[in-house]
Amino acid sequence: MAVTETRHTRYEPNQFEAKWQDRWEDEALYRAEDFLPKPKYYLLNFFPYPSGAGLSVGHSKNYVPTDVMARYMRMRGYNVLFPMGWDAFGLPAENEAILRQVPPQENTARNVANYKRQLKLQGTSFDWTREINASHPDYYRWTQWFFLMMLRKGLAYRATGLQWWCPQCKTILANEQVVNGYCWRHTDQPVERKELEQWYFRITDYADELLESLDDLDWPERIILMQRNWIGRSTGAEITFTARDSAGNSYPIPVFTTRPDTIYGATFLVLSPEHPLVDVLASPEQRGDVMQYQQRAARETEIQRLSTERDKTGVFVGAFATNPMTGEEMPIWIADYVLMGYGTGAIMAVPAHDQRDFEFAARYHLPVREVIEGPPGAPGGEGAYAGPGTVVNSGPFDGLDADEAKEAITAALTEKGVGHAAVTYRLRDWLVSRQRYWGAPIPIVYCDTCGMVPVPEDQLPVLLPPLEHFAPGEDGRSPLANDPNFVNTACPACGGPARRETDTLDTFVDSSWYYLRFASPHEVDAPFDADAARYWAPIDLYVGGAEHAVMHLLYFRFFTKVMADAGLVPFREPAPRLRNQGTMHGANGARMSKSKGNVVTPDSVVAEYGADSLRAYICFIGPFEADAFWDPTGINGVHRWLSRVWDMAQPMAVDREAGEPEELELRRAINKTIKRVTADLEGFQFNTAVSTLMELSNLMQRLRPALERAEVWRWATDQMLLIMAPLTPYISEELWSRRGGGESIHRQAWPEYDEVMTIDEVKTIVVQVNGKVRDRLEVPQSEDMESVREQALSSPKVQPYLAGKEVAKVVVVLDKLVNIVVR
RNA sequence: GCCGGCGUGGCGGAAUGGCAGACGCACGGGACUUAAAAUCCUGGACCGAAAGGUGUGUGGGUUCGACUCCCACCGCCGGCACCA
């Protein structure tokens, strides 16, 4: 046998990582305890859907840095709530179950077990005693309860309308789930329109608050902007024009405009093809054309209709309306560029000052009347003028600035009773019903005698029955409709025969309140315990991807405001601070996904390098918010670093004195490192935290021969392990225990630093001549700048640049530099 | 088209308006080895023999001094896109 006289063992993370995982769990190291007197910190990741594909290192880009924060905050003395649960309902889960021909219940359970295993593998410190699952009856019971609350408060309603239908998902989608006319899950699947009766939540009631309180959020600017655009608040006026049909009957047509100042320039009205007055107003001569156009518009896909490139088309209705300001007669047209779902579904067309109206007028030879004159020299040319200017051709309002005219004309309209200031939103109500199996059944019963009856709270949950055939049908009905045992029930009001609602709730309803369930995950009498929720919520730091900018993140804000109004929670925003992690791309540059064939699993990385190397590399790879590219060789760097740490932090006898200069240098380095890493972690800069630690270990490597058997070395190594503990929990714990550190390193306090010890004994002063570096002066920290200035001016390296020149100015920056300006 | 964000070595990236390229990857040279791996030491922005000069997408500006602030342009990424 070869003699392997190595002083220490090699760094082999597989030898001890599993051991610590078990021990941490046994010792309940990460259990969050309600109502501790310590300050609380609620750290949460977006609610994940446990996919059969399992986790990739792309997911680690979210979970690892968040876990680092959780561990850091615990060491800072916070009572940290860092829970995990499963957004297990929903289409992807159901589709996967269909594909595998396994009931979704079973499939989900297996996926959850795998996710959990993978998360533990990576050393995440979730409190698993608070694990929740949205597809369990003890959870969705309360999702249903919230639906009833919405209904009670008048915020849930049923309505018929043309809705987006994805032929692949075989269900209706919410507006937020339609992307440029395509399904958000099937990006090559155009959505179609179906006329169906659906359930909605009245999110538009909260549009103003959802918009205004964005200002108070510490969220990425991008997300705030996207929400602001999505809500799309426009201010202007609603103006009532009076239309007459060919028989001489009058009908009011309200229009919404953001430019009431241009009303004198309105030369025709345009109604949406679906506008209810179209049928009434169409003249006998025009009726044929009008109906043909309406049918064509109905057939158009959303993509065709939304295309801005396409020429504007329309048809004259055969009727006229009176402009309430001018008394002028204007023709009424229909055109598909006017949408029924926005504003009033009708507009006054001002071709001189609106590009769309201009194009329409040009095509159909309708009159154009200029009423806003731009400043002199303003670009004339093609198209509508939408800029600022002075009002002309507008009777008594001539000469006013356009902004003044907005107010003046709105006031005049109000005075005459034909208009008023108005606000319109792009945001529509949230469509929450889905014609799919795998979701929370909507707790409603239809009785022939009593009509629609909510299921009483004490009869919740309405259980989702196991179904043999749970795949969606072609008929636009939920598979639940095929189960007579589910459908047929007794009316809760009269006891007579009744039918259950068979649609299920959008999964975004599940994720709109889950963050509160974590406060008291086992509560049986309420969705959450009010005191526990008051203690833990709102979320102090919420972390997830930017793809949920206008879906989940809007819905759960809405839910929170409703809950606040219901007295359930004392705050109106669920997550005052939000951060988005960047996307992890595979080595081939594509987003990491199974279909791109570039998935790297945490399992394979952990097997090869250990979890700490994975964690450190994920942190080191780049800024948290930035996208990253997985470089399979890049991890070597952090792995080598950890191997060196392993080697230098082995327990060592203390039997030598340290050399004083080295000891001081090490002490300073430790203090500086604590200071920097503290600032880095607070600022979410995990990449520089790791590089700071690498610098420290490089320095220690250099000082090691001089110091490794001195007391200061032992102290420094302990400090280093403490700073590393949140980033690399396993190696820190293993070395800590080998060194006899006592209780788990993860129960230790975050190290303090001494400001004085972060300052070097000497300072380096840069000497510039005309901004170019010519010399560097090493002077004692205490040296005053006046003396430094003299030294700089007399520096031999600087002299040649001063020769024959006149010194015009000397700029002195404290402890930093001297810049000599010469002419 | 409109609104954001970003442009720094071969690559990932670092730099309160004050030494550009920290820390790594990859690569070159060397040590150890019969050899290799691993490890350790070492080198490198570019031009130039050197002195020195030039460099943070391009062009201007502010400043004693600009990767950093301002203006214009180019490129990439993201969002929105007939919303009246």
XYZ file of C-alpha atoms (C1' of nucleotides) in Angstrom, chain A residues 226 234 257-258 305-306 308 312 337-339 342 347 356 426 620-621 633 636-637 640 644 687 691 694-695 698 768 774 776 809 811 813 816-817 819, chain B residues 3-5 11-16 18-20 22-26 38-41 51-54 63-65 77-84:
72
model
C -45.244 46.782 -17.266
C -56.218 57.225 -19.704
C -61.611 60.563 -25.903
C -58.349 61.708 -24.418
C -57.346 42.334 -36.229
C -54.525 43.676 -34.081
C -51.061 47.662 -37.183
C -58.038 50.247 -41.986
C -59.941 49.321 -35.372
C -62.410 50.398 -32.735
C -62.632 47.781 -30.011
C -62.241 49.532 -24.516
C -65.022 57.089 -30.912
C -55.590 56.076 -37.130
C -56.959 49.099 -20.514
C -20.514 33.951 -8.712
C -21.687 33.585 -12.306
C -15.853 24.767 -16.964
C -13.888 24.735 -11.663
C -12.921 28.094 -10.238
C -10.730 25.000 -6.539
C -8.119 25.543 -0.880
C -21.185 37.617 -7.208
C -15.070 37.219 -5.172
C -11.816 34.477 -2.845
C -9.573 37.478 -2.394
C -5.825 34.204 -1.726
C -1.720 63.033 -11.841
C 2.456 59.927 -13.220
C 1.890 56.959 -6.687
C -4.105 74.564 -10.371
C -6.635 69.547 -7.163
C -8.835 64.886 -3.064
C -7.144 59.750 -2.864
C -5.225 61.901 -5.274
C -3.978 66.328 -9.808
C -41.491 52.782 -23.687
C -37.566 50.597 -20.844
C -32.662 48.221 -20.038
C -15.195 34.482 -22.169
C -18.249 35.572 -17.292
C -17.662 39.939 -15.024
C -15.402 44.202 -11.193
C -14.891 49.472 -10.405
C -19.358 56.161 -3.983
C -10.544 59.836 -8.948
C -4.970 53.809 -10.378
C -10.054 50.591 -15.894
C -10.807 43.096 -9.138
C -12.305 37.893 -8.804
C -12.712 33.804 -11.960
C -12.856 30.726 -16.700
C -10.051 29.465 -20.874
C -4.359 16.963 -9.939
C -1.703 20.739 -7.416
C 1.626 24.880 -6.978
C 4.359 29.157 -9.194
C 10.583 55.607 -23.597
C 5.885 56.251 -24.258
C 1.170 56.221 -26.438
C -3.931 54.377 -27.156
C -15.447 68.584 -15.434
C -8.899 69.527 -12.985
C -10.494 64.458 -14.002
C -32.161 42.484 -25.361
C -36.986 43.015 -23.158
C -41.983 45.023 -22.850
C -46.133 47.288 -25.332
C -48.266 47.789 -29.945
C -54.993 50.318 -33.779
C -56.443 51.264 -26.051
C -59.364 56.397 -28.930
